[in-house]
Amino acid sequence: MRFTRPLVAVALAAATVVGLATTASAAAGRYVALGDSYSSGTGAGSYGSSGSCKRSANSYAQLWANANAPSSFAFVACSGAVTSDVLNNQVAAVTSDTSLVTISIGGNDAGFADVMTDCNVGSDSSCVSRNQEAQNFARTTLPGRLDNVYNQIRSRAPGARVIVLGYPHIYQLNGSCWVGLSETKRAAINSSADVLASVTSGRAAAHGFTYIDARNTFSGHEICASGTRWLNSVTWPVDESYHPTASGQRGGYYNALEAIV
């Protein structure tokens, strides 16, 4: 996800992976990396010439391609993407010979960028309310949007293995932070990540895709955790706030992907 408002990003290692049935092996054929800023690697640095898409050399997608040498690699994930961007600007990269597709998408559709803004500048009650609005959207409207994306991926590459990567909890509750957002706000933000995970994993399962639950793979490395933190807090540039660091891309996402593909 890419967040265009100040002080934002989404509220939204051995991996705990929910493996769902797939029909094809992801041998080192064509690999296509779709999605938003959590897939492009925003926050992990080394963006090369990718411009505002902020495709990082430290992203899980690039790390997997480096390690596995697919026959071709299309890295089209872009910071700020919503489901319509995937349909209009990214999914054409998925061709019939594609053997592996990865994607994270949905957080921007549900407005979790605005959630983080409102929680940074507003009261506890306004933060809770804004999270509830985003959660309602995720439950009612997002499933259909995800279905549209997932249907397109499957129709374009019937034999591909598709891996859907979720979003982590941003905060470890009752952790080591003594400044910043209140515990009430942190809990509300994490609750939104839970709703997003439930919706996304459910739609992935319905399409026979594999879901990686980043709440598990990032566990112990959230903001306020006592261990090494794999997520940025408020940063400059602000659109990298609340995104995985290079260590998070490797430890929270790449290691999980490598373990199952």
Short mmCIF file of N, CA and C in Angstrom, two decimals, residues 46-213:
data_model
loop_
_atom_site.label_atom_id
_atom_site.label_comp_id
_atom_site.label_asym_id
_atom_site.label_seq_id
_atom_site.Cartn_x
_atom_site.Cartn_y
_atom_site.Cartn_z
N SER A 46 15.94 1.26 -1.61
CA SER A 46 16.52 0.75 -2.87
C SER A 46 15.45 0.57 -3.93
N TYR A 47 14.88 1.71 -4.39
CA TYR A 47 13.77 1.68 -5.32
C TYR A 47 14.17 1.78 -6.79
N GLY A 48 15.44 1.97 -7.06
CA GLY A 48 15.91 2.03 -8.43
C GLY A 48 15.17 3.09 -9.23
N SER A 49 14.72 2.72 -10.41
CA SER A 49 14.04 3.67 -11.31
C SER A 49 12.54 3.48 -11.32
N SER A 50 11.99 2.90 -10.24
CA SER A 50 10.56 2.56 -10.23
C SER A 50 9.65 3.73 -9.91
N GLY A 51 10.21 4.89 -9.62
CA GLY A 51 9.41 6.08 -9.38
C GLY A 51 8.47 5.94 -8.20
N SER A 52 7.24 6.44 -8.37
CA SER A 52 6.29 6.46 -7.26
C SER A 52 5.79 5.07 -6.89
N CYS A 53 6.03 4.06 -7.73
CA CYS A 53 5.62 2.70 -7.37
C CYS A 53 6.49 2.13 -6.26
N LYS A 54 7.69 2.66 -6.10
CA LYS A 54 8.60 2.26 -5.03
C LYS A 54 8.77 0.75 -4.95
N ARG A 55 9.22 0.17 -6.05
CA ARG A 55 9.54 -1.26 -6.08
C ARG A 55 10.96 -1.44 -5.55
N SER A 56 11.06 -2.12 -4.44
CA SER A 56 12.33 -2.21 -3.72
C SER A 56 13.11 -3.46 -4.12
N ALA A 57 14.42 -3.29 -4.21
CA ALA A 57 15.31 -4.44 -4.39
C ALA A 57 15.27 -5.35 -3.17
N ASN A 58 14.74 -4.85 -2.06
CA ASN A 58 14.65 -5.63 -0.83
C ASN A 58 13.26 -6.24 -0.61
N SER A 59 12.37 -6.10 -1.58
CA SER A 59 11.03 -6.65 -1.45
C SER A 59 11.06 -8.17 -1.49
N TYR A 60 10.05 -8.78 -0.91
CA TYR A 60 10.00 -10.25 -0.92
C TYR A 60 9.96 -10.79 -2.34
N ALA A 61 9.29 -10.07 -3.24
CA ALA A 61 9.19 -10.54 -4.62
C ALA A 61 10.54 -10.58 -5.30
N GLN A 62 11.31 -9.50 -5.15
CA GLN A 62 12.64 -9.46 -5.77
C GLN A 62 13.57 -10.47 -5.12
N LEU A 63 13.48 -10.62 -3.82
CA LEU A 63 14.31 -11.62 -3.12
C LEU A 63 14.01 -13.03 -3.62
N TRP A 64 12.72 -13.35 -3.82
CA TRP A 64 12.37 -14.68 -4.28
C TRP A 64 12.87 -14.90 -5.71
N ALA A 65 12.72 -13.88 -6.55
CA ALA A 65 13.20 -14.00 -7.93
C ALA A 65 14.71 -14.18 -7.96
N ASN A 66 15.42 -13.45 -7.11
CA ASN A 66 16.88 -13.58 -7.06
C ASN A 66 17.30 -14.99 -6.66
N ALA A 67 16.57 -15.56 -5.71
CA ALA A 67 16.95 -16.86 -5.16
C ALA A 67 16.54 -18.03 -6.05
N ASN A 68 15.49 -17.85 -6.86
CA ASN A 68 14.92 -18.97 -7.59
C ASN A 68 15.03 -18.88 -9.10
N ALA A 69 15.51 -17.76 -9.61
CA ALA A 69 15.77 -17.60 -11.05
C ALA A 69 14.62 -18.08 -11.93
N PRO A 70 13.43 -17.48 -11.80
CA PRO A 70 12.34 -17.88 -12.68
C PRO A 70 12.69 -17.58 -14.14
N SER A 71 12.02 -18.26 -15.04
CA SER A 71 12.31 -18.07 -16.47
C SER A 71 12.05 -16.63 -16.91
N SER A 72 11.06 -15.97 -16.27
CA SER A 72 10.83 -14.54 -16.46
C SER A 72 10.18 -14.01 -15.20
N PHE A 73 10.36 -12.73 -14.97
CA PHE A 73 9.87 -12.11 -13.73
C PHE A 73 9.25 -10.76 -14.08
N ALA A 74 7.97 -10.62 -13.80
CA ALA A 74 7.26 -9.35 -14.00
C ALA A 74 6.91 -8.78 -12.63
N PHE A 75 7.59 -7.72 -12.26
CA PHE A 75 7.40 -7.07 -10.96
C PHE A 75 6.58 -5.82 -11.20
N VAL A 76 5.27 -5.91 -11.05
CA VAL A 76 4.38 -4.80 -11.39
C VAL A 76 3.61 -4.27 -10.19
N ALA A 77 3.86 -4.80 -8.98
CA ALA A 77 3.24 -4.25 -7.78
C ALA A 77 3.61 -2.77 -7.66
N CYS A 78 2.67 -1.98 -7.15
CA CYS A 78 2.90 -0.53 -7.13
C CYS A 78 2.31 0.09 -5.87
N SER A 79 3.10 0.93 -5.24
CA SER A 79 2.65 1.64 -4.06
C SER A 79 1.40 2.45 -4.38
N GLY A 80 0.41 2.36 -3.50
CA GLY A 80 -0.85 3.07 -3.68
C GLY A 80 -1.92 2.31 -4.40
N ALA A 81 -1.63 1.09 -4.86
CA ALA A 81 -2.58 0.35 -5.68
C ALA A 81 -3.82 -0.07 -4.90
N VAL A 82 -4.95 0.02 -5.57
CA VAL A 82 -6.20 -0.56 -5.11
C VAL A 82 -6.58 -1.66 -6.11
N THR A 83 -7.68 -2.35 -5.85
CA THR A 83 -8.04 -3.48 -6.70
C THR A 83 -8.24 -3.06 -8.16
N SER A 84 -8.82 -1.89 -8.39
CA SER A 84 -9.02 -1.45 -9.78
C SER A 84 -7.69 -1.20 -10.48
N ASP A 85 -6.67 -0.77 -9.75
CA ASP A 85 -5.35 -0.58 -10.36
C ASP A 85 -4.76 -1.92 -10.79
N VAL A 86 -4.96 -2.94 -9.98
CA VAL A 86 -4.48 -4.27 -10.36
C VAL A 86 -5.16 -4.71 -11.65
N LEU A 87 -6.47 -4.50 -11.74
CA LEU A 87 -7.21 -4.91 -12.93
C LEU A 87 -6.82 -4.10 -14.15
N ASN A 88 -6.61 -2.81 -13.97
CA ASN A 88 -6.36 -1.92 -15.11
C ASN A 88 -4.90 -1.86 -15.54
N ASN A 89 -3.98 -2.03 -14.58
CA ASN A 89 -2.57 -1.74 -14.87
C ASN A 89 -1.60 -2.88 -14.59
N GLN A 90 -2.04 -3.92 -13.92
CA GLN A 90 -1.10 -4.95 -13.49
C GLN A 90 -1.40 -6.35 -14.03
N VAL A 91 -2.66 -6.75 -14.00
CA VAL A 91 -2.98 -8.15 -14.24
C VAL A 91 -2.66 -8.60 -15.66
N ALA A 92 -2.50 -7.68 -16.59
CA ALA A 92 -2.13 -8.06 -17.96
C ALA A 92 -0.77 -8.76 -18.00
N ALA A 93 0.04 -8.56 -16.96
CA ALA A 93 1.34 -9.23 -16.90
C ALA A 93 1.20 -10.73 -16.65
N VAL A 94 0.03 -11.15 -16.17
CA VAL A 94 -0.22 -12.57 -15.93
C VAL A 94 -0.61 -13.22 -17.25
N THR A 95 0.22 -14.13 -17.73
CA THR A 95 0.01 -14.80 -19.00
C THR A 95 -0.22 -16.29 -18.78
N SER A 96 -0.61 -16.97 -19.81
CA SER A 96 -0.99 -18.37 -19.67
C SER A 96 0.16 -19.26 -19.21
N ASP A 97 1.40 -18.82 -19.45
CA ASP A 97 2.56 -19.62 -19.04
C ASP A 97 3.06 -19.26 -17.65
N THR A 98 2.34 -18.40 -16.94
CA THR A 98 2.74 -18.01 -15.59
C THR A 98 2.57 -19.19 -14.64
N SER A 99 3.60 -19.46 -13.85
CA SER A 99 3.52 -20.57 -12.89
C SER A 99 3.34 -20.10 -11.46
N LEU A 100 3.68 -18.83 -11.16
CA LEU A 100 3.55 -18.30 -9.80
C LEU A 100 3.09 -16.86 -9.85
N VAL A 101 2.08 -16.55 -9.04
CA VAL A 101 1.61 -15.17 -8.86
C VAL A 101 1.56 -14.89 -7.36
N THR A 102 2.09 -13.73 -6.95
CA THR A 102 1.92 -13.28 -5.57
C THR A 102 1.20 -11.95 -5.58
N ILE A 103 0.43 -11.71 -4.51
CA ILE A 103 -0.32 -10.45 -4.45
C ILE A 103 -0.70 -10.12 -3.01
N SER A 104 -0.60 -8.84 -2.66
CA SER A 104 -1.26 -8.27 -1.48
C SER A 104 -2.09 -7.10 -1.99
N ILE A 105 -3.36 -7.07 -1.64
CA ILE A 105 -4.24 -5.99 -2.11
C ILE A 105 -5.45 -5.93 -1.20
N GLY A 106 -6.06 -4.76 -1.10
CA GLY A 106 -7.29 -4.59 -0.35
C GLY A 106 -7.24 -3.55 0.73
N GLY A 107 -6.06 -3.32 1.30
CA GLY A 107 -5.95 -2.36 2.39
C GLY A 107 -6.29 -0.95 1.97
N ASN A 108 -5.83 -0.55 0.78
CA ASN A 108 -6.13 0.80 0.30
C ASN A 108 -7.59 0.94 -0.06
N ASP A 109 -8.21 -0.11 -0.61
CA ASP A 109 -9.64 -0.05 -0.92
C ASP A 109 -10.44 0.26 0.33
N ALA A 110 -10.08 -0.38 1.43
CA ALA A 110 -10.83 -0.22 2.67
C ALA A 110 -10.49 1.08 3.41
N GLY A 111 -9.51 1.81 2.93
CA GLY A 111 -9.20 3.12 3.49
C GLY A 111 -8.36 3.10 4.74
N PHE A 112 -7.51 2.09 4.89
CA PHE A 112 -6.71 2.03 6.11
C PHE A 112 -5.62 3.09 6.15
N ALA A 113 -5.31 3.71 5.00
CA ALA A 113 -4.41 4.87 5.03
C ALA A 113 -5.04 6.01 5.81
N ASP A 114 -6.31 6.28 5.50
CA ASP A 114 -7.02 7.33 6.22
C ASP A 114 -7.20 6.97 7.69
N VAL A 115 -7.36 5.69 7.96
CA VAL A 115 -7.45 5.25 9.35
C VAL A 115 -6.21 5.69 10.12
N MET A 116 -5.04 5.45 9.54
CA MET A 116 -3.82 5.78 10.25
C MET A 116 -3.67 7.29 10.43
N THR A 117 -4.08 8.06 9.44
CA THR A 117 -4.06 9.51 9.58
C THR A 117 -4.96 9.95 10.72
N ASP A 118 -6.20 9.47 10.69
CA ASP A 118 -7.17 9.89 11.70
C ASP A 118 -6.73 9.47 13.10
N CYS A 119 -6.14 8.30 13.20
CA CYS A 119 -5.70 7.84 14.52
C CYS A 119 -4.49 8.63 15.02
N ASN A 120 -3.68 9.15 14.12
CA ASN A 120 -2.55 9.97 14.54
C ASN A 120 -2.96 11.36 14.99
N VAL A 121 -4.01 11.91 14.40
CA VAL A 121 -4.36 13.31 14.69
C VAL A 121 -5.63 13.46 15.52
N GLY A 122 -6.42 12.38 15.65
CA GLY A 122 -7.70 12.49 16.32
C GLY A 122 -7.72 11.87 17.69
N SER A 123 -8.90 11.86 18.29
CA SER A 123 -9.11 11.30 19.63
C SER A 123 -9.23 9.79 19.57
N ASP A 124 -9.24 9.17 20.74
CA ASP A 124 -9.44 7.73 20.81
C ASP A 124 -10.77 7.36 20.16
N SER A 125 -11.82 8.10 20.48
CA SER A 125 -13.15 7.74 19.98
C SER A 125 -13.23 7.88 18.47
N SER A 126 -12.60 8.92 17.93
CA SER A 126 -12.63 9.09 16.47
C SER A 126 -11.82 8.01 15.78
N CYS A 127 -10.74 7.58 16.39
CA CYS A 127 -9.92 6.51 15.83
C CYS A 127 -10.72 5.20 15.81
N VAL A 128 -11.37 4.90 16.90
CA VAL A 128 -12.17 3.67 16.98
C VAL A 128 -13.28 3.71 15.94
N SER A 129 -13.95 4.87 15.82
CA SER A 129 -15.04 5.00 14.87
C SER A 129 -14.56 4.83 13.44
N ARG A 130 -13.42 5.43 13.13
CA ARG A 130 -12.88 5.34 11.77
C ARG A 130 -12.48 3.91 11.45
N ASN A 131 -11.95 3.19 12.41
CA ASN A 131 -11.63 1.79 12.19
C ASN A 131 -12.88 0.97 11.95
N GLN A 132 -13.94 1.26 12.67
CA GLN A 132 -15.19 0.53 12.48
C GLN A 132 -15.75 0.76 11.08
N GLU A 133 -15.62 1.97 10.56
CA GLU A 133 -16.07 2.25 9.19
C GLU A 133 -15.27 1.43 8.18
N ALA A 134 -13.96 1.40 8.35
CA ALA A 134 -13.11 0.64 7.44
C ALA A 134 -13.42 -0.85 7.53
N GLN A 135 -13.65 -1.33 8.74
CA GLN A 135 -13.97 -2.74 8.92
C GLN A 135 -15.29 -3.10 8.24
N ASN A 136 -16.27 -2.22 8.32
CA ASN A 136 -17.55 -2.47 7.67
C ASN A 136 -17.38 -2.56 6.15
N PHE A 137 -16.57 -1.67 5.59
CA PHE A 137 -16.29 -1.72 4.16
C PHE A 137 -15.62 -3.04 3.80
N ALA A 138 -14.66 -3.43 4.62
CA ALA A 138 -13.93 -4.67 4.34
C ALA A 138 -14.86 -5.87 4.35
N ARG A 139 -15.84 -5.87 5.24
CA ARG A 139 -16.75 -7.01 5.33
C ARG A 139 -17.78 -7.02 4.20
N THR A 140 -18.22 -5.85 3.76
CA THR A 140 -19.37 -5.78 2.85
C THR A 140 -19.01 -5.55 1.38
N THR A 141 -18.01 -4.72 1.13
CA THR A 141 -17.70 -4.32 -0.25
C THR A 141 -16.42 -4.96 -0.78
N LEU A 142 -15.43 -5.11 0.08
CA LEU A 142 -14.15 -5.63 -0.37
C LEU A 142 -14.23 -7.05 -0.94
N PRO A 143 -15.04 -7.96 -0.39
CA PRO A 143 -15.06 -9.31 -0.96
C PRO A 143 -15.32 -9.35 -2.45
N GLY A 144 -16.28 -8.57 -2.93
CA GLY A 144 -16.56 -8.54 -4.36
C GLY A 144 -15.40 -8.00 -5.17
N ARG A 145 -14.71 -7.02 -4.63
CA ARG A 145 -13.56 -6.47 -5.35
C ARG A 145 -12.42 -7.48 -5.42
N LEU A 146 -12.20 -8.19 -4.34
CA LEU A 146 -11.17 -9.23 -4.36
C LEU A 146 -11.54 -10.33 -5.35
N ASP A 147 -12.80 -10.71 -5.38
CA ASP A 147 -13.24 -11.74 -6.33
C ASP A 147 -12.93 -11.32 -7.76
N ASN A 148 -13.17 -10.06 -8.09
CA ASN A 148 -12.89 -9.58 -9.44
C ASN A 148 -11.41 -9.75 -9.80
N VAL A 149 -10.55 -9.42 -8.87
CA VAL A 149 -9.11 -9.56 -9.10
C VAL A 149 -8.72 -11.03 -9.20
N TYR A 150 -9.17 -11.83 -8.25
CA TYR A 150 -8.79 -13.24 -8.22
C TYR A 150 -9.32 -13.99 -9.45
N ASN A 151 -10.53 -13.64 -9.90
CA ASN A 151 -11.07 -14.27 -11.10
C ASN A 151 -10.21 -13.97 -12.32
N GLN A 152 -9.74 -12.75 -12.44
CA GLN A 152 -8.90 -12.37 -13.57
C GLN A 152 -7.57 -13.12 -13.54
N ILE A 153 -6.99 -13.23 -12.37
CA ILE A 153 -5.72 -13.97 -12.26
C ILE A 153 -5.91 -15.41 -12.71
N ARG A 154 -6.96 -16.06 -12.20
CA ARG A 154 -7.17 -17.46 -12.52
C ARG A 154 -7.51 -17.66 -13.99
N SER A 155 -8.29 -16.77 -14.58
CA SER A 155 -8.65 -16.93 -15.98
C SER A 155 -7.46 -16.74 -16.90
N ARG A 156 -6.52 -15.90 -16.51
CA ARG A 156 -5.35 -15.64 -17.33
C ARG A 156 -4.28 -16.71 -17.18
N ALA A 157 -4.22 -17.33 -16.02
CA ALA A 157 -3.19 -18.35 -15.77
C ALA A 157 -3.82 -19.52 -15.02
N PRO A 158 -4.56 -20.37 -15.72
CA PRO A 158 -5.29 -21.45 -15.06
C PRO A 158 -4.40 -22.40 -14.27
N GLY A 159 -3.14 -22.55 -14.68
CA GLY A 159 -2.26 -23.50 -14.00
C GLY A 159 -1.33 -22.89 -12.98
N ALA A 160 -1.43 -21.59 -12.76
CA ALA A 160 -0.49 -20.93 -11.85
C ALA A 160 -0.83 -21.21 -10.39
N ARG A 161 0.20 -21.24 -9.57
CA ARG A 161 0.00 -21.22 -8.12
C ARG A 161 -0.09 -19.75 -7.71
N VAL A 162 -1.12 -19.41 -6.95
CA VAL A 162 -1.35 -18.03 -6.54
C VAL A 162 -1.21 -17.94 -5.02
N ILE A 163 -0.34 -17.04 -4.57
CA ILE A 163 -0.09 -16.83 -3.14
C ILE A 163 -0.60 -15.44 -2.77
N VAL A 164 -1.54 -15.37 -1.87
CA VAL A 164 -2.06 -14.11 -1.36
C VAL A 164 -1.40 -13.83 -0.02
N LEU A 165 -0.75 -12.68 0.09
CA LEU A 165 -0.07 -12.31 1.32
C LEU A 165 -0.89 -11.27 2.07
N GLY A 166 -1.07 -11.50 3.36
CA GLY A 166 -1.86 -10.60 4.17
C GLY A 166 -1.03 -9.49 4.78
N TYR A 167 -1.67 -8.71 5.64
CA TYR A 167 -1.03 -7.58 6.31
C TYR A 167 -0.80 -7.92 7.79
N PRO A 168 0.30 -7.45 8.35
CA PRO A 168 0.59 -7.76 9.76
C PRO A 168 -0.19 -6.88 10.72
N HIS A 169 -0.23 -7.28 11.98
CA HIS A 169 -0.58 -6.33 13.03
C HIS A 169 0.49 -5.25 13.05
N ILE A 170 0.07 -4.02 13.19
CA ILE A 170 1.04 -2.92 13.25
C ILE A 170 1.70 -2.86 14.63
N TYR A 171 0.95 -3.14 15.67
CA TYR A 171 1.45 -2.98 17.04
C TYR A 171 1.43 -4.29 17.82
N GLN A 172 2.39 -4.42 18.71
CA GLN A 172 2.30 -5.41 19.78
C GLN A 172 1.63 -4.70 20.96
N LEU A 173 0.49 -5.20 21.37
CA LEU A 173 -0.23 -4.56 22.47
C LEU A 173 0.46 -4.82 23.79
N ASN A 174 0.35 -3.85 24.69
CA ASN A 174 1.00 -3.92 26.00
C ASN A 174 2.50 -4.14 25.84
N GLY A 175 3.05 -3.48 24.82
CA GLY A 175 4.45 -3.64 24.50
C GLY A 175 5.34 -2.61 25.16
N SER A 176 6.44 -2.32 24.49
CA SER A 176 7.49 -1.52 25.10
C SER A 176 7.44 -0.04 24.72
N CYS A 177 6.40 0.41 24.01
CA CYS A 177 6.30 1.82 23.63
C CYS A 177 5.72 2.64 24.78
N TRP A 178 6.39 3.74 25.08
CA TRP A 178 5.90 4.62 26.13
C TRP A 178 5.37 5.93 25.59
N VAL A 179 5.53 6.15 24.31
CA VAL A 179 5.01 7.34 23.64
C VAL A 179 4.29 6.89 22.38
N GLY A 180 3.59 7.83 21.74
CA GLY A 180 2.90 7.50 20.51
C GLY A 180 1.41 7.31 20.75
N LEU A 181 0.78 6.50 19.90
CA LEU A 181 -0.66 6.30 19.99
C LEU A 181 -1.03 5.59 21.29
N SER A 182 -2.26 5.85 21.74
CA SER A 182 -2.74 5.20 22.95
C SER A 182 -2.97 3.72 22.70
N GLU A 183 -3.06 2.97 23.79
CA GLU A 183 -3.32 1.53 23.65
C GLU A 183 -4.69 1.29 23.02
N THR A 184 -5.64 2.16 23.28
CA THR A 184 -6.96 2.05 22.65
C THR A 184 -6.86 2.16 21.14
N LYS A 185 -6.08 3.11 20.68
CA LYS A 185 -5.90 3.28 19.23
C LYS A 185 -5.16 2.10 18.63
N ARG A 186 -4.14 1.65 19.30
CA ARG A 186 -3.37 0.51 18.79
C ARG A 186 -4.26 -0.73 18.67
N ALA A 187 -5.09 -0.96 19.65
CA ALA A 187 -5.98 -2.13 19.62
C ALA A 187 -6.99 -2.01 18.48
N ALA A 188 -7.49 -0.82 18.24
CA ALA A 188 -8.46 -0.62 17.16
C ALA A 188 -7.82 -0.88 15.81
N ILE A 189 -6.59 -0.42 15.63
CA ILE A 189 -5.86 -0.64 14.38
C ILE A 189 -5.59 -2.12 14.16
N ASN A 190 -5.16 -2.81 15.20
CA ASN A 190 -4.93 -4.25 15.07
C ASN A 190 -6.22 -4.99 14.76
N SER A 191 -7.33 -4.53 15.33
CA SER A 191 -8.61 -5.16 15.05
C SER A 191 -8.97 -5.05 13.58
N SER A 192 -8.63 -3.93 12.97
CA SER A 192 -8.87 -3.76 11.54
C SER A 192 -8.02 -4.73 10.73
N ALA A 193 -6.79 -4.95 11.16
CA ALA A 193 -5.95 -5.94 10.48
C ALA A 193 -6.57 -7.33 10.58
N ASP A 194 -7.20 -7.62 11.71
CA ASP A 194 -7.86 -8.92 11.88
C ASP A 194 -9.03 -9.09 10.91
N VAL A 195 -9.82 -8.05 10.76
CA VAL A 195 -10.96 -8.11 9.84
C VAL A 195 -10.45 -8.28 8.40
N LEU A 196 -9.44 -7.52 8.05
CA LEU A 196 -8.90 -7.61 6.69
C LEU A 196 -8.35 -9.01 6.43
N ALA A 197 -7.69 -9.59 7.43
CA ALA A 197 -7.16 -10.95 7.27
C ALA A 197 -8.29 -11.95 7.09
N SER A 198 -9.35 -11.82 7.85
CA SER A 198 -10.47 -12.75 7.75
C SER A 198 -11.12 -12.69 6.36
N VAL A 199 -11.34 -11.48 5.88
CA VAL A 199 -11.98 -11.31 4.57
C VAL A 199 -11.07 -11.82 3.46
N THR A 200 -9.80 -11.41 3.49
CA THR A 200 -8.88 -11.77 2.42
C THR A 200 -8.61 -13.26 2.39
N SER A 201 -8.37 -13.86 3.54
CA SER A 201 -8.11 -15.30 3.56
C SER A 201 -9.33 -16.09 3.10
N GLY A 202 -10.52 -15.59 3.44
CA GLY A 202 -11.74 -16.27 3.01
C GLY A 202 -11.92 -16.26 1.51
N ARG A 203 -11.66 -15.12 0.88
CA ARG A 203 -11.80 -15.04 -0.57
C ARG A 203 -10.69 -15.82 -1.26
N ALA A 204 -9.48 -15.81 -0.69
CA ALA A 204 -8.40 -16.61 -1.25
C ALA A 204 -8.77 -18.09 -1.23
N ALA A 205 -9.32 -18.55 -0.13
CA ALA A 205 -9.72 -19.95 -0.01
C ALA A 205 -10.79 -20.31 -1.04
N ALA A 206 -11.72 -19.40 -1.25
CA ALA A 206 -12.80 -19.65 -2.20
C ALA A 206 -12.28 -19.85 -3.62
N HIS A 207 -11.12 -19.28 -3.90
CA HIS A 207 -10.54 -19.39 -5.24
C HIS A 207 -9.44 -20.45 -5.32
N GLY A 208 -9.21 -21.15 -4.22
CA GLY A 208 -8.19 -22.18 -4.21
C GLY A 208 -6.78 -21.64 -4.14
N PHE A 209 -6.63 -20.43 -3.63
CA PHE A 209 -5.31 -19.82 -3.50
C PHE A 209 -4.73 -20.09 -2.12
N THR A 210 -3.44 -19.89 -1.98
CA THR A 210 -2.75 -20.05 -0.70
C THR A 210 -2.63 -18.69 -0.01
N TYR A 211 -2.90 -18.66 1.28
CA TYR A 211 -2.84 -17.41 2.04
C TYR A 211 -1.72 -17.46 3.06
N ILE A 212 -0.89 -16.45 3.09
CA ILE A 212 0.15 -16.28 4.11
C ILE A 212 -0.33 -15.22 5.09
N ASP A 213 -0.49 -15.62 6.33
CA ASP A 213 -1.01 -14.74 7.37
C ASP A 213 0.14 -13.97 8.00
#
